[in-house]
mmCIF file with all atom_site columns, C-alpha atoms in Angstrom:
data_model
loop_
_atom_site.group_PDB
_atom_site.id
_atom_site.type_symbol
_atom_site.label_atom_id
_atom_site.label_alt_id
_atom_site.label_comp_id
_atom_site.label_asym_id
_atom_site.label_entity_id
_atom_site.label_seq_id
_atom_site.pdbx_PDB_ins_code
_atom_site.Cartn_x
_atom_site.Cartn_y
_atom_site.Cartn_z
_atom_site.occupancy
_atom_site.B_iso_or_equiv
_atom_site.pdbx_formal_charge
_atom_site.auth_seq_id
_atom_site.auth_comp_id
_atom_site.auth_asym_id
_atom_site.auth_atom_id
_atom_site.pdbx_PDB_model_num
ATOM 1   C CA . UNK A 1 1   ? -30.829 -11.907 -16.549 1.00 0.00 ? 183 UNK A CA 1
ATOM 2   C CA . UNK A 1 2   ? -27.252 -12.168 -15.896 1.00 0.00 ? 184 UNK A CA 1
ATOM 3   C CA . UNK A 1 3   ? -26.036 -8.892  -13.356 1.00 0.00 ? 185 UNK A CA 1
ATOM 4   C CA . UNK A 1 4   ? -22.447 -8.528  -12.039 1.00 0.00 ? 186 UNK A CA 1
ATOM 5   C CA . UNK A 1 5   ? -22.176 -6.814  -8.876  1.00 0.00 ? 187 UNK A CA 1
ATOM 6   C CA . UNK A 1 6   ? -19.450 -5.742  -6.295  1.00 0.00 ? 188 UNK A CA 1
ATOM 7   C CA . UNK A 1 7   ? -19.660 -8.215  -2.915  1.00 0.00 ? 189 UNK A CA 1
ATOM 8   C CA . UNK A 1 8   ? -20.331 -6.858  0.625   1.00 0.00 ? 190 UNK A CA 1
ATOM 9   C CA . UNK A 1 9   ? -19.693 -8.628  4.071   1.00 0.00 ? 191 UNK A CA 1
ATOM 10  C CA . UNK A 1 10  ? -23.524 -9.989  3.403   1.00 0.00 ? 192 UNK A CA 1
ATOM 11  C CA . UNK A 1 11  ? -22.162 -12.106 0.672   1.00 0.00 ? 193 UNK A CA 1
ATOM 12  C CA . UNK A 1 12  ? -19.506 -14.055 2.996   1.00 0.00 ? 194 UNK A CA 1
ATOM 13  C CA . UNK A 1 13  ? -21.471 -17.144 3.097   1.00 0.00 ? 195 UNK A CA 1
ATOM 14  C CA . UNK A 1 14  ? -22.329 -17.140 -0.308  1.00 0.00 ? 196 UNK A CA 1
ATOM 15  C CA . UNK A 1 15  ? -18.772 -16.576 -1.374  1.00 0.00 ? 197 UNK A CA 1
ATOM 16  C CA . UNK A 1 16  ? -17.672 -19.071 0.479   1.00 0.00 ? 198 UNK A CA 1
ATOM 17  C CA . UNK A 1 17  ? -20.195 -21.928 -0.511  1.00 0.00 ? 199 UNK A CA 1
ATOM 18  C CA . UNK A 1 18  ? -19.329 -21.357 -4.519  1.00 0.00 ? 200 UNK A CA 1
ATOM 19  C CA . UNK A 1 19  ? -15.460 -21.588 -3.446  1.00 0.00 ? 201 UNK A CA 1
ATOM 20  C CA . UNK A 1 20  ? -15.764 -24.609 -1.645  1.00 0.00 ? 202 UNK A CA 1
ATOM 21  C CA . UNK A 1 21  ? -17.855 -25.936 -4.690  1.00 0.00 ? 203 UNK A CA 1
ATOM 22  C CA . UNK A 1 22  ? -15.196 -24.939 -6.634  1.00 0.00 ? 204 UNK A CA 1
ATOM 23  C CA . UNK A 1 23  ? -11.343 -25.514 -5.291  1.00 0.00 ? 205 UNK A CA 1
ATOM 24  C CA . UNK A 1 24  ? -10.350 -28.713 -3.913  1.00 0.00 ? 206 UNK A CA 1
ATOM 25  C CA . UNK A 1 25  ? -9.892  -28.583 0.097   1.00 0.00 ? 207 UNK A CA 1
ATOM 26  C CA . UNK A 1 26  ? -6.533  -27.095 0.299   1.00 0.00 ? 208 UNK A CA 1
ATOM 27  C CA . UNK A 1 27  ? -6.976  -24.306 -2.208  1.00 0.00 ? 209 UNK A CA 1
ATOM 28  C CA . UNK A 1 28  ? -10.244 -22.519 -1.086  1.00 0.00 ? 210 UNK A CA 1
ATOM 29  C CA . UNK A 1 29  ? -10.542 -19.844 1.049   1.00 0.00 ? 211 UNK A CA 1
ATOM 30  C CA . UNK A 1 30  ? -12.071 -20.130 4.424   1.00 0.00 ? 212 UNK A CA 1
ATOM 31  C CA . UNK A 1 31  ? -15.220 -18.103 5.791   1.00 0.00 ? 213 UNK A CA 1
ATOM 32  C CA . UNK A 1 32  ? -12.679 -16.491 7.355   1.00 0.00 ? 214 UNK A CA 1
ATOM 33  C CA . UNK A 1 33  ? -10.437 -15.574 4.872   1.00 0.00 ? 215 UNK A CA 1
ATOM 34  C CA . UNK A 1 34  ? -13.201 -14.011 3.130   1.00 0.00 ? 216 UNK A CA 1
ATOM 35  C CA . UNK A 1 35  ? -14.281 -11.908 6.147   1.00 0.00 ? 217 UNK A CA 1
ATOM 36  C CA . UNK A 1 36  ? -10.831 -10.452 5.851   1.00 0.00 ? 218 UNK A CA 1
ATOM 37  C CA . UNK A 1 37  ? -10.581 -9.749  2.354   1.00 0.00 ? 219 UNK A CA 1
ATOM 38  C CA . UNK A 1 38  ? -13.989 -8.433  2.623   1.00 0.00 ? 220 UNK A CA 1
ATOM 39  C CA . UNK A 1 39  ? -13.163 -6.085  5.318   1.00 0.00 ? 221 UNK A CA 1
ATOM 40  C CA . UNK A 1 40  ? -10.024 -4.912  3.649   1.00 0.00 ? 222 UNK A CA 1
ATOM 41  C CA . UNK A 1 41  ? -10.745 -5.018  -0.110  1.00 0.00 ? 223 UNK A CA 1
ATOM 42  C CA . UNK A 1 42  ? -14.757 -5.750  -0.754  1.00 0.00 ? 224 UNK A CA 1
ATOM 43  C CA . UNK A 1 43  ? -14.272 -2.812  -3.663  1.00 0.00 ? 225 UNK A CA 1
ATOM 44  C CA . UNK A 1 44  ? -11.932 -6.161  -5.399  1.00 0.00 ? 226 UNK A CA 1
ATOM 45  C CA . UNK A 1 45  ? -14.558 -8.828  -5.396  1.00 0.00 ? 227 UNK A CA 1
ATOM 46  C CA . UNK A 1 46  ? -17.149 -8.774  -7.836  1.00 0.00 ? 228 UNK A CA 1
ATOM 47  C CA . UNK A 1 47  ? -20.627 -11.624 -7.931  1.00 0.00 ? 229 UNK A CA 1
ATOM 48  C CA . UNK A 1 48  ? -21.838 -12.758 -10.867 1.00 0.00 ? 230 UNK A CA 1
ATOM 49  C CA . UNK A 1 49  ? -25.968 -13.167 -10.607 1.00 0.00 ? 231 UNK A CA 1
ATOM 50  C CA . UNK A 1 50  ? -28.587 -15.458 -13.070 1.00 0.00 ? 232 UNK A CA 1
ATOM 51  C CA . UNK A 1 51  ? -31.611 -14.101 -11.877 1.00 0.00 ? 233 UNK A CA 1
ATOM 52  C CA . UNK A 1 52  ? -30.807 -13.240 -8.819  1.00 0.00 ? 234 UNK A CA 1
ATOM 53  C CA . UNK A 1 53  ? -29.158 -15.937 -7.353  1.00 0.00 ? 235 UNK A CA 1
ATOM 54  C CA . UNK A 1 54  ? -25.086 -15.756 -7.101  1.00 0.00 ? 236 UNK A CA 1
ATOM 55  C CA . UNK A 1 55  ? -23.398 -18.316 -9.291  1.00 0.00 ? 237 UNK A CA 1
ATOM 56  C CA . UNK A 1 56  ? -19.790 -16.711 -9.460  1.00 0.00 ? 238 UNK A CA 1
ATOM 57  C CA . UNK A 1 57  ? -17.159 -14.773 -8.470  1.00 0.00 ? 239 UNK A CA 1
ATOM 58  C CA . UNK A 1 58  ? -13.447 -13.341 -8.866  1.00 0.00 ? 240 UNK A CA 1
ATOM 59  C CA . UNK A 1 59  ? -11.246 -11.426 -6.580  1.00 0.00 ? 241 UNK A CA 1
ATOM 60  C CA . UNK A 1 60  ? -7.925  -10.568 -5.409  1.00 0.00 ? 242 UNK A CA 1
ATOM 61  C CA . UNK A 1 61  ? -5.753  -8.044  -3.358  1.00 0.00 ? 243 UNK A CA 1
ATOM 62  C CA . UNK A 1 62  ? -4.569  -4.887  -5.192  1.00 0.00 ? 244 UNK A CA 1
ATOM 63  C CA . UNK A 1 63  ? -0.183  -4.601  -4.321  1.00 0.00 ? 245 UNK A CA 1
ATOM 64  C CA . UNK A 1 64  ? 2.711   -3.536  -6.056  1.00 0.00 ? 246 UNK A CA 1
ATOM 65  C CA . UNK A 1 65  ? 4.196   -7.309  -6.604  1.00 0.00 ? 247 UNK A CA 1
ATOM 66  C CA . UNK A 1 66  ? 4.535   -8.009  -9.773  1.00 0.00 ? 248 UNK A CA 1
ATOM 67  C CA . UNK A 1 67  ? 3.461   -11.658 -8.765  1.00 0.00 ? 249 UNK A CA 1
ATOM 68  C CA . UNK A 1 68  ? 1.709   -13.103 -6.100  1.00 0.00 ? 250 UNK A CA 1
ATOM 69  C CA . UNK A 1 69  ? 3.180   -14.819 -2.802  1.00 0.00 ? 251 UNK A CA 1
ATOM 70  C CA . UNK A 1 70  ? 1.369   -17.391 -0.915  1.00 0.00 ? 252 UNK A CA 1
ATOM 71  C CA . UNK A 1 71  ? 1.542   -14.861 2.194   1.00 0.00 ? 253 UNK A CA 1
ATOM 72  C CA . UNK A 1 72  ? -1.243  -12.446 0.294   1.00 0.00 ? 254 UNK A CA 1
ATOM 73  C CA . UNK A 1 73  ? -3.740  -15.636 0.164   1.00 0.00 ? 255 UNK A CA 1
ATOM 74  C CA . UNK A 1 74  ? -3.708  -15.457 4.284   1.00 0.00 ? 256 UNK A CA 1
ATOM 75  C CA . UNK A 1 75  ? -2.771  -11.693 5.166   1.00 0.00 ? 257 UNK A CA 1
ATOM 76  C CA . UNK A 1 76  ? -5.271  -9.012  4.027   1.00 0.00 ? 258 UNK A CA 1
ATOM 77  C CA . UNK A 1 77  ? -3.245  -6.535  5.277   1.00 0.00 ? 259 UNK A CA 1
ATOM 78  C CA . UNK A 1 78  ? -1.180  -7.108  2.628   1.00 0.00 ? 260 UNK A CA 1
ATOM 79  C CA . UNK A 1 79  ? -3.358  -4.772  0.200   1.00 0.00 ? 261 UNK A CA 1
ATOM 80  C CA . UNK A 1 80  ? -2.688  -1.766  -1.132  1.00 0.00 ? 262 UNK A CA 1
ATOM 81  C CA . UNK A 1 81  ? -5.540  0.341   -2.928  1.00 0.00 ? 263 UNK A CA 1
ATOM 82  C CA . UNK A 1 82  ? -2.630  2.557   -4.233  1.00 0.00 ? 264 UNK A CA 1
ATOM 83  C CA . UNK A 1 83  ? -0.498  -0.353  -5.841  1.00 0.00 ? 265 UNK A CA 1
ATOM 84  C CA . UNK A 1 84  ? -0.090  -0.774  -9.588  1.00 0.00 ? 266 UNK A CA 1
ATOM 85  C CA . UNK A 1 85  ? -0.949  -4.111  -10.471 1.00 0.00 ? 267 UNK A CA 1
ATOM 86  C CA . UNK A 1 86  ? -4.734  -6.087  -9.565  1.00 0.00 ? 268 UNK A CA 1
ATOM 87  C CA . UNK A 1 87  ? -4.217  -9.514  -8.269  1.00 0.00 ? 269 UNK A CA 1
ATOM 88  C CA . UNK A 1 88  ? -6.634  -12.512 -8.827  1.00 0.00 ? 270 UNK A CA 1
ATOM 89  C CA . UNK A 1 89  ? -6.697  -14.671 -6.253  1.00 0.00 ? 271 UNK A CA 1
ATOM 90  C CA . UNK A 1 90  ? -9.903  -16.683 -7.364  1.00 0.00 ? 272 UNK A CA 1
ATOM 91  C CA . UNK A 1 91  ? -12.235 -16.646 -10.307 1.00 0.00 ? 273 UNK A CA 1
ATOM 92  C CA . UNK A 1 92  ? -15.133 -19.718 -9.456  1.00 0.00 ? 274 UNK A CA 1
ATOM 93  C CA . UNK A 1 93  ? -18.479 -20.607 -11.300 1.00 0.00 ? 275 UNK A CA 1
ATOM 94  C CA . UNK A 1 94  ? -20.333 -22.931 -9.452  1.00 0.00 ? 276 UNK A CA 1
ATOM 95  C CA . UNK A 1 95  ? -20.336 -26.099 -11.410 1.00 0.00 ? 277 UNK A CA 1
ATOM 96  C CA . UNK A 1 96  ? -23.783 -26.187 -12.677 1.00 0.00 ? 278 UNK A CA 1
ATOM 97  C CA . UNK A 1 97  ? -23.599 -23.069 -14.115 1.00 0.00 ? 279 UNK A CA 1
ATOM 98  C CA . UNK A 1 98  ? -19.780 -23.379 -16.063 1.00 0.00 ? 280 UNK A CA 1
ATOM 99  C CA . UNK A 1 99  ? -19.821 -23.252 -20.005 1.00 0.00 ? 281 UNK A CA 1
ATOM 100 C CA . UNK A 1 100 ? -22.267 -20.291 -19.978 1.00 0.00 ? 282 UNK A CA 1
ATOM 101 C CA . UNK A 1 101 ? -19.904 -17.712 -20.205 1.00 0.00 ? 283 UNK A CA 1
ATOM 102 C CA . UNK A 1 102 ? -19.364 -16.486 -17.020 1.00 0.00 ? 284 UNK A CA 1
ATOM 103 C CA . UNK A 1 103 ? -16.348 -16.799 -16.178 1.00 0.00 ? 285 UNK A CA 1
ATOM 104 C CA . UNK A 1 104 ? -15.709 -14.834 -19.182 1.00 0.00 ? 286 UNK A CA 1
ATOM 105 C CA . UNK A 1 105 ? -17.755 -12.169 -18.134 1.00 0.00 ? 287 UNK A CA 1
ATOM 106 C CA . UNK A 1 106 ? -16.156 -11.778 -14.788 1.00 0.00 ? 288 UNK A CA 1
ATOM 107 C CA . UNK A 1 107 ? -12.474 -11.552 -16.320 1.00 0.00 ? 289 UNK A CA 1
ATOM 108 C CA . UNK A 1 108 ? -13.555 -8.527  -18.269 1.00 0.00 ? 290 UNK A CA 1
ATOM 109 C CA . UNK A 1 109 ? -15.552 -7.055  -15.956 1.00 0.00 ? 291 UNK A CA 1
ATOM 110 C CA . UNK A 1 110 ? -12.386 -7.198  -13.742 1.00 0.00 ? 292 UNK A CA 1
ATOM 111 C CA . UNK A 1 111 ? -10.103 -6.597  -16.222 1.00 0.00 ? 293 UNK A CA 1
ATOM 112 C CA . UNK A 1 112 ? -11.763 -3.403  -17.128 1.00 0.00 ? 294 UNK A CA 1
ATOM 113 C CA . UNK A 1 113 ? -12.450 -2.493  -13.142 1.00 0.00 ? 295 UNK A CA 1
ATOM 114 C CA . UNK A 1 114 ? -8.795  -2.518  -13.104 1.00 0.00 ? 296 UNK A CA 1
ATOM 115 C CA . UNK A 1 115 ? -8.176  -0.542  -16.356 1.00 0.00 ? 297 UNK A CA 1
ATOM 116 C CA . UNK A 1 116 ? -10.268 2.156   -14.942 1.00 0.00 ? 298 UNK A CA 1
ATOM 117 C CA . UNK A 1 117 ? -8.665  2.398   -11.449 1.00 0.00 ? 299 UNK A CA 1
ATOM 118 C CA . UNK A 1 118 ? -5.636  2.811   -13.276 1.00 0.00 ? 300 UNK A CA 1
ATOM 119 C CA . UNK A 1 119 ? -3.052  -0.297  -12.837 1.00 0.00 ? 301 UNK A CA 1
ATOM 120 C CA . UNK A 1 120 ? -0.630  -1.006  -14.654 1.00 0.00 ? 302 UNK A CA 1
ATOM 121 C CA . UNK A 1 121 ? -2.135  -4.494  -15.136 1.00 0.00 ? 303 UNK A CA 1
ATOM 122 C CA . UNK A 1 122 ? -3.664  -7.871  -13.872 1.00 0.00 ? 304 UNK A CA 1
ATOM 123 C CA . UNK A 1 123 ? -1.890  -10.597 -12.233 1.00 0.00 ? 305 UNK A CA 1
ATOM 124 C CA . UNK A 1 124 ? -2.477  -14.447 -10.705 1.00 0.00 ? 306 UNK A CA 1
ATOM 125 C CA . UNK A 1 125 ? -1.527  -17.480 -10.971 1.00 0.00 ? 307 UNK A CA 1
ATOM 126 C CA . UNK A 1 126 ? -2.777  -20.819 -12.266 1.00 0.00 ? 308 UNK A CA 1
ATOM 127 C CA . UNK A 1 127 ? -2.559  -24.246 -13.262 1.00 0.00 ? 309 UNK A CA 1
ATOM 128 C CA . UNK A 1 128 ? -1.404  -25.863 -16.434 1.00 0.00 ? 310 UNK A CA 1
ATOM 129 C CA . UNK A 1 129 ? -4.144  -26.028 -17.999 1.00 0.00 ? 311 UNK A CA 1
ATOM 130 C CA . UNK A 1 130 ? -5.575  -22.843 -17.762 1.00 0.00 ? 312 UNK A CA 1
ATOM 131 C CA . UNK A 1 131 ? -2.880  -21.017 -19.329 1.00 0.00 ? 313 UNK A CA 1
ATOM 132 C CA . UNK A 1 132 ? -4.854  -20.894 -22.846 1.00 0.00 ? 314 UNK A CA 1
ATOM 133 C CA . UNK A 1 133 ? -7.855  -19.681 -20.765 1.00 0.00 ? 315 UNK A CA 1
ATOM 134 C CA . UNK A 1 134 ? -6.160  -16.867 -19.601 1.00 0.00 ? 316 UNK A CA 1
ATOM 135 C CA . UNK A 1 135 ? -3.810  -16.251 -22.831 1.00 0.00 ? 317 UNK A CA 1
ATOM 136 C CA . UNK A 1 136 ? -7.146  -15.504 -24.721 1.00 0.00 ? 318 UNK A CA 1
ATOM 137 C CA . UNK A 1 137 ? -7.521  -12.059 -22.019 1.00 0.00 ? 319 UNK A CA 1
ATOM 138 C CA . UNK A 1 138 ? -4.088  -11.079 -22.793 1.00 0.00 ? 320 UNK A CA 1
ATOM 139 C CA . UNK A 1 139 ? -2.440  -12.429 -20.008 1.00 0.00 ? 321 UNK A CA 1
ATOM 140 C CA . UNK A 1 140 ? 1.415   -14.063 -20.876 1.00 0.00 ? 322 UNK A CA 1
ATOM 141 C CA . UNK A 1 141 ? 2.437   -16.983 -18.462 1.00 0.00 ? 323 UNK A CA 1
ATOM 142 C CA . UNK A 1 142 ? 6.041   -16.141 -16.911 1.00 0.00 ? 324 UNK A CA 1
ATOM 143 C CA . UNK A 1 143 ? 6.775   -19.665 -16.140 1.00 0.00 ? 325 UNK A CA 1
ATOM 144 C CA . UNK A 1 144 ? 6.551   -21.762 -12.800 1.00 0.00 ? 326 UNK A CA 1
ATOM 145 C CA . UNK A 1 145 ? 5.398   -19.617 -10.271 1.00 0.00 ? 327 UNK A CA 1
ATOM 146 C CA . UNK A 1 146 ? 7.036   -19.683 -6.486  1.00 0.00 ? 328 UNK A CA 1
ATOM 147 C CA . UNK A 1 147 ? 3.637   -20.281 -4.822  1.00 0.00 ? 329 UNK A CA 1
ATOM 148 C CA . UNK A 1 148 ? 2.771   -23.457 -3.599  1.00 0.00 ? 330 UNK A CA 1
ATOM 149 C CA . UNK A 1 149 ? -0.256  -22.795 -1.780  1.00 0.00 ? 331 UNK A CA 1
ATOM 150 C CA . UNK A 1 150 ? -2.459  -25.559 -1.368  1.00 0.00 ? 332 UNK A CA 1
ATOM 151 C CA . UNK A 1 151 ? 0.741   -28.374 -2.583  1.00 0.00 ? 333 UNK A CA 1
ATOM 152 C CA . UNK A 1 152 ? -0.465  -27.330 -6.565  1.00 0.00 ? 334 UNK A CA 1
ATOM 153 C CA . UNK A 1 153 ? 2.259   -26.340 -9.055  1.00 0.00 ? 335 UNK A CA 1
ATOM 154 C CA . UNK A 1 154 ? 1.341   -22.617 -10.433 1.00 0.00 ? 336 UNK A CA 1
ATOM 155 C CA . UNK A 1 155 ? 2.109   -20.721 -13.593 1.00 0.00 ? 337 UNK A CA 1
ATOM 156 C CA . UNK A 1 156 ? 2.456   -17.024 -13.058 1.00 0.00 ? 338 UNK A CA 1
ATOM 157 C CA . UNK A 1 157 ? 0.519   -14.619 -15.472 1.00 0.00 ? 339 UNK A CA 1
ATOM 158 C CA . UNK A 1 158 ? 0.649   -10.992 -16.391 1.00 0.00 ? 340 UNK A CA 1
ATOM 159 C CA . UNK A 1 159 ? -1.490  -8.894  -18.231 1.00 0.00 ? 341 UNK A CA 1
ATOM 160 C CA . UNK A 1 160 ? -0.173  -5.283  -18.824 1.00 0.00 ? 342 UNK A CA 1
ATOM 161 C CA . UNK A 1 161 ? -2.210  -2.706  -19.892 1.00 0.00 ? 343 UNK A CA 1
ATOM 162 C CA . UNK A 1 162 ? -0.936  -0.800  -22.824 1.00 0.00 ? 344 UNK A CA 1
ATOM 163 C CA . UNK A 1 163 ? -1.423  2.967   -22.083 1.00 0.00 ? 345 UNK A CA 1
ATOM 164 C CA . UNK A 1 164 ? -1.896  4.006   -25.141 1.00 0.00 ? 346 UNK A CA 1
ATOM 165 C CA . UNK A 1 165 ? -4.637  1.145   -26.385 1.00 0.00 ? 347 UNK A CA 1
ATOM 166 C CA . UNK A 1 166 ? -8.126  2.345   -25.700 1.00 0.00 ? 348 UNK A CA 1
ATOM 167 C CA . UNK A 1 167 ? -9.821  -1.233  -25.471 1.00 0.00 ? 349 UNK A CA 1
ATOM 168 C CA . UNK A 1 168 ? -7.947  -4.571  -24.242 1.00 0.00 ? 350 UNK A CA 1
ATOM 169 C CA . UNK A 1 169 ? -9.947  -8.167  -25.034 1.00 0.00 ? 351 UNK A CA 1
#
């Protein structure tokens, strides 16, 4: 039975063991990082659970950036639950449990969490080849994106709700 959830600080240690399973070294967030993004915006991180035991999650800071700067990866305080556009700073599926779906499941449940709240849109970055991934929500790739967190080369993405559309992918 497959249940997505929003995260509380209980989760920390679980959010942080499927991040370090899935970013290399200098891309994951620390335990630490995640206790401040949890104390700031917990309402923006949402667990995916297989019977009960946590195999994925997404989150990000809500702002009014149209794209995101390295800064918001390390400074909570950066958030804004007023701002117009959801950030993604993570989407992860531990590695035993990828090609089920999941990560699928978390992008629209986010997507949709953010449709309802009102943004304007979606936003992250990525790498190269997860550009299609992310195409097939909506999202359109603005080019090379000025982050360089953790020494990778990012694409920025937007995906803009259209006001008048009543579903979105």
């Amino acid at each position: 039975m497959i249940r997505i959830r929003t995260a509380s600080m209980k989760d920390v240690d679980t959010l942080t063991e499927i991040e370090a399973e899935s970013f290399p070294p200098a891309e994951k967030a620390t335990r630490e990082s995640f206790e401040k993004r949890l104390a700031a915006f917990a309402d923006c991180f949402l667990i995916l659970e297989e019977n009960g035991r946590a195999v994925g999650l997404i989150d990000g800071m809500v702002t009014n950036e149209p794209t995101i700067r390295d800064e918001m990866f390390a400074n909570a305080e950066l958030h804004d639950p007023r701002g117009k556009w959801q950030s993604i700073f993570g989407l992860a599926v531990r590695p035993q449990d990828r090609k089920k779906g999941y990560a699928s499941a978390l992008m629209r449940s986010f997507i949709e969490k953010a449709r309802q709240e009102g943004r304007a849109g979606v936003i992250l970055t990525c790498k190269a080849e997860l550009i299609d991934f992310y195409s097939r929500f909506g999202f359109v790739s603005s080019g090379v994106s000025a982050s360089v967190h953790g020494g990778a080369v990012w694409y920025d993405m937007t995906l803009t709700f259209d006001r008048n559309a009543q579903t979105q992918n």
